[in-house]
Amino acid sequence: MEQTIDNVTCATCGLICEDITLRVDNNRVVRVENACSLCEARLSNCSFDETPSATIDGRSTSASAAMERAVKLLANSRAPLVCGLASSTIETQRAAVALADHCGATIDPAIPMCHRDAMVAMQSVGVSTCT
């Protein structure tokens, strides 16, 4: 049964459009309305299927077992890397940066392609912002 999700916010680019409409059928986005081509490409055919919250070697496991495994891996790492934060919440990013700081990891924000040109431009010529 198709359902409609209104007022979806898109974070694909810096415009943060918040009037996107998704048509979802069988937990899969089948149509994106009121969106630019970047947003449409990103959200089309997305799935809302639930995935295990924690896995080890591709198998579902408890959060505590996954944490134990992560601690062992980080403790034995010579050059840990924290990456994939571009689609994370601020709270998740803060926790990841604190973890990276604690274990001496390098942080790679893994900025999406659509943001890289803007980031280079901001670093080269600056940006006017406010809060």
PDB file of C-alpha atoms in Angstrom:
ATOM      1  CA  MET A   1       0.000   0.000   0.000  1.00  0.00           C
ATOM      2  CA  GLU A   2       1.454   3.358  -1.028  1.00  0.00           C
ATOM      3  CA  GLN A   3       1.817   6.022   1.618  1.00  0.00           C
ATOM      4  CA  THR A   4       2.837   9.672   1.450  1.00  0.00           C
ATOM      5  CA  ILE A   5       5.477  11.308   3.638  1.00  0.00           C
ATOM      6  CA  ASP A   6       5.275  15.105   3.485  1.00  0.00           C
ATOM      7  CA  ASN A   7       7.733  17.797   4.546  1.00  0.00           C
ATOM      8  CA  VAL A   8      10.842  15.651   4.175  1.00  0.00           C
ATOM      9  CA  THR A   9      14.088  17.587   4.618  1.00  0.00           C
ATOM     10  CA  CYS A  10      16.880  16.986   2.120  1.00  0.00           C
ATOM     11  CA  ALA A  11      20.490  17.449   3.199  1.00  0.00           C
ATOM     12  CA  THR A  12      22.052  16.612  -0.166  1.00  0.00           C
ATOM     13  CA  CYS A  13      23.264  20.176  -0.704  1.00  0.00           C
ATOM     14  CA  GLY A  14      23.446  23.289   1.432  1.00  0.00           C
ATOM     15  CA  LEU A  15      19.951  24.522   0.566  1.00  0.00           C
ATOM     16  CA  ILE A  16      18.306  22.139   3.065  1.00  0.00           C
ATOM     17  CA  CYS A  17      14.973  22.028   1.232  1.00  0.00           C
ATOM     18  CA  GLU A  18      12.238  20.948   3.621  1.00  0.00           C
ATOM     19  CA  ASP A  19       9.210  20.587   1.413  1.00  0.00           C
ATOM     20  CA  ILE A  20       9.983  17.286  -0.289  1.00  0.00           C
ATOM     21  CA  THR A  21       7.231  14.675  -0.603  1.00  0.00           C
ATOM     22  CA  LEU A  22       8.027  10.967  -0.753  1.00  0.00           C
ATOM     23  CA  ARG A  23       5.698   8.283  -2.080  1.00  0.00           C
ATOM     24  CA  VAL A  24       6.573   5.027  -0.350  1.00  0.00           C
ATOM     25  CA  ASP A  25       5.303   1.588  -1.317  1.00  0.00           C
ATOM     26  CA  ASN A  26       6.319  -1.585   0.484  1.00  0.00           C
ATOM     27  CA  ASN A  27       9.026   0.280   2.482  1.00  0.00           C
ATOM     28  CA  ARG A  28      10.657   1.623  -0.712  1.00  0.00           C
ATOM     29  CA  VAL A  29      10.595   5.157  -2.104  1.00  0.00           C
ATOM     30  CA  VAL A  30       8.814   4.937  -5.444  1.00  0.00           C
ATOM     31  CA  ARG A  31       8.477   8.656  -6.212  1.00  0.00           C
ATOM     32  CA  VAL A  32      10.125  11.873  -5.024  1.00  0.00           C
ATOM     33  CA  GLU A  33       8.150  15.079  -5.514  1.00  0.00           C
ATOM     34  CA  ASN A  34       9.170  18.751  -5.337  1.00  0.00           C
ATOM     35  CA  ALA A  35      12.874  17.911  -5.358  1.00  0.00           C
ATOM     36  CA  CYS A  36      15.889  18.877  -7.441  1.00  0.00           C
ATOM     37  CA  SER A  37      17.728  16.281  -9.519  1.00  0.00           C
ATOM     38  CA  LEU A  38      20.382  15.745  -6.800  1.00  0.00           C
ATOM     39  CA  CYS A  39      17.780  15.047  -4.142  1.00  0.00           C
ATOM     40  CA  GLU A  40      15.725  12.868  -6.441  1.00  0.00           C
ATOM     41  CA  ALA A  41      18.770  10.785  -7.355  1.00  0.00           C
ATOM     42  CA  ARG A  42      19.710  10.376  -3.696  1.00  0.00           C
ATOM     43  CA  LEU A  43      16.266   9.461  -2.382  1.00  0.00           C
ATOM     44  CA  SER A  44      14.842   7.452  -5.281  1.00  0.00           C
ATOM     45  CA  ASN A  45      14.611   3.741  -4.522  1.00  0.00           C
ATOM     46  CA  CYS A  46      15.749   4.209  -0.921  1.00  0.00           C
ATOM     47  CA  SER A  47      14.556   1.461   1.339  1.00  0.00           C
ATOM     48  CA  PHE A  48      13.215   1.707   4.864  1.00  0.00           C
ATOM     49  CA  ASP A  49      13.833  -1.946   5.634  1.00  0.00           C
ATOM     50  CA  GLU A  50      15.159  -2.469   9.113  1.00  0.00           C
ATOM     51  CA  THR A  51      18.729  -3.662   9.370  1.00  0.00           C
ATOM     52  CA  PRO A  52      20.350  -5.171  12.460  1.00  0.00           C
ATOM     53  CA  SER A  53      21.552  -2.495  14.841  1.00  0.00           C
ATOM     54  CA  ALA A  54      24.877  -4.295  15.331  1.00  0.00           C
ATOM     55  CA  THR A  55      26.749  -6.860  13.249  1.00  0.00           C
ATOM     56  CA  ILE A  56      30.034  -8.753  13.416  1.00  0.00           C
ATOM     57  CA  ASP A  57      31.266 -10.257  10.165  1.00  0.00           C
ATOM     58  CA  GLY A  58      27.862  -9.577   8.602  1.00  0.00           C
ATOM     59  CA  ARG A  59      25.887 -11.425  11.278  1.00  0.00           C
ATOM     60  CA  SER A  60      23.480  -9.765  13.704  1.00  0.00           C
ATOM     61  CA  THR A  61      24.784  -9.532  17.265  1.00  0.00           C
ATOM     62  CA  SER A  62      24.127  -7.724  20.527  1.00  0.00           C
ATOM     63  CA  ALA A  63      25.281  -4.155  21.007  1.00  0.00           C
ATOM     64  CA  SER A  64      27.549  -5.213  23.882  1.00  0.00           C
ATOM     65  CA  ALA A  65      29.287  -7.875  21.760  1.00  0.00           C
ATOM     66  CA  ALA A  66      29.787  -5.342  18.962  1.00  0.00           C
ATOM     67  CA  MET A  67      31.231  -2.823  21.436  1.00  0.00           C
ATOM     68  CA  GLU A  68      33.649  -5.411  22.828  1.00  0.00           C
ATOM     69  CA  ARG A  69      34.806  -6.234  19.298  1.00  0.00           C
ATOM     70  CA  ALA A  70      35.208  -2.532  18.442  1.00  0.00           C
ATOM     71  CA  VAL A  71      37.263  -1.921  21.587  1.00  0.00           C
ATOM     72  CA  LYS A  72      39.583  -4.823  20.718  1.00  0.00           C
ATOM     73  CA  LEU A  73      39.989  -3.641  17.134  1.00  0.00           C
ATOM     74  CA  LEU A  74      40.738  -0.053  18.158  1.00  0.00           C
ATOM     75  CA  ALA A  75      43.106  -1.102  20.966  1.00  0.00           C
ATOM     76  CA  ASN A  76      45.142  -3.191  18.510  1.00  0.00           C
ATOM     77  CA  SER A  77      45.108  -0.617  15.676  1.00  0.00           C
ATOM     78  CA  ARG A  78      48.288   1.206  14.719  1.00  0.00           C
ATOM     79  CA  ALA A  79      46.548   3.832  12.575  1.00  0.00           C
ATOM     80  CA  PRO A  80      42.795   3.902  13.243  1.00  0.00           C
ATOM     81  CA  LEU A  81      40.559   5.877  10.894  1.00  0.00           C
ATOM     82  CA  VAL A  82      37.179   7.400  11.729  1.00  0.00           C
ATOM     83  CA  CYS A  83      35.187   8.096   8.580  1.00  0.00           C
ATOM     84  CA  GLY A  84      31.687   8.280   7.142  1.00  0.00           C
ATOM     85  CA  LEU A  85      30.487  11.151   9.299  1.00  0.00           C
ATOM     86  CA  ALA A  86      28.916  13.222   6.517  1.00  0.00           C
ATOM     87  CA  SER A  87      25.480  11.674   6.976  1.00  0.00           C
ATOM     88  CA  SER A  88      25.678  11.469  10.770  1.00  0.00           C
ATOM     89  CA  THR A  89      23.938  13.575  13.378  1.00  0.00           C
ATOM     90  CA  ILE A  90      25.851  16.225  15.295  1.00  0.00           C
ATOM     91  CA  GLU A  91      25.699  14.046  18.411  1.00  0.00           C
ATOM     92  CA  THR A  92      27.159  11.101  16.504  1.00  0.00           C
ATOM     93  CA  GLN A  93      29.910  13.290  15.063  1.00  0.00           C
ATOM     94  CA  ARG A  94      30.804  14.610  18.526  1.00  0.00           C
ATOM     95  CA  ALA A  95      31.052  11.080  19.904  1.00  0.00           C
ATOM     96  CA  ALA A  96      33.136   9.935  16.920  1.00  0.00           C
ATOM     97  CA  VAL A  97      35.533  12.888  17.257  1.00  0.00           C
ATOM     98  CA  ALA A  98      35.916  12.216  20.995  1.00  0.00           C
ATOM     99  CA  LEU A  99      36.645   8.556  20.257  1.00  0.00           C
ATOM    100  CA  ALA A 100      39.143   9.512  17.539  1.00  0.00           C
ATOM    101  CA  ASP A 101      40.844  11.929  19.937  1.00  0.00           C
ATOM    102  CA  HIS A 102      41.041   9.255  22.644  1.00  0.00           C
ATOM    103  CA  CYS A 103      42.615   6.585  20.433  1.00  0.00           C
ATOM    104  CA  GLY A 104      44.704   8.878  18.200  1.00  0.00           C
ATOM    105  CA  ALA A 105      42.694   8.216  15.066  1.00  0.00           C
ATOM    106  CA  THR A 106      42.684  10.191  11.857  1.00  0.00           C
ATOM    107  CA  ILE A 107      39.303  11.669  10.930  1.00  0.00           C
ATOM    108  CA  ASP A 108      38.069  11.626   7.329  1.00  0.00           C
ATOM    109  CA  PRO A 109      34.675  13.328   7.109  1.00  0.00           C
ATOM    110  CA  ALA A 110      33.994  11.601   3.753  1.00  0.00           C
ATOM    111  CA  ILE A 111      32.226  14.610   2.291  1.00  0.00           C
ATOM    112  CA  PRO A 112      29.754  13.677  -0.467  1.00  0.00           C
ATOM    113  CA  MET A 113      30.770  14.614  -4.024  1.00  0.00           C
ATOM    114  CA  CYS A 114      28.098  17.310  -4.238  1.00  0.00           C
ATOM    115  CA  HIS A 115      29.686  19.114  -1.259  1.00  0.00           C
ATOM    116  CA  ARG A 116      33.356  18.858  -2.251  1.00  0.00           C
ATOM    117  CA  ASP A 117      33.384  21.664  -4.822  1.00  0.00           C
ATOM    118  CA  ALA A 118      31.628  23.972  -2.368  1.00  0.00           C
ATOM    119  CA  MET A 119      34.113  23.037   0.371  1.00  0.00           C
ATOM    120  CA  VAL A 120      37.090  23.785  -1.883  1.00  0.00           C
ATOM    121  CA  ALA A 121      35.540  27.126  -2.854  1.00  0.00           C
ATOM    122  CA  MET A 122      34.945  28.053   0.801  1.00  0.00           C
ATOM    123  CA  GLN A 123      38.529  27.159   1.695  1.00  0.00           C
ATOM    124  CA  SER A 124      39.869  29.131  -1.274  1.00  0.00           C
ATOM    125  CA  VAL A 125      37.817  32.347  -1.126  1.00  0.00           C
ATOM    126  CA  GLY A 126      35.951  32.195   2.181  1.00  0.00           C
ATOM    127  CA  VAL A 127      32.265  32.180   2.993  1.00  0.00           C
ATOM    128  CA  SER A 128      29.852  34.672   4.511  1.00  0.00           C
ATOM    129  CA  THR A 129      27.809  33.072   7.300  1.00  0.00           C
ATOM    130  CA  CYS A 130      25.805  33.934  10.380  1.00  0.00           C
ATOM    131  CA  THR A 131      24.086  32.147  13.241  1.00  0.00           C
TER     132      THR A 131
END
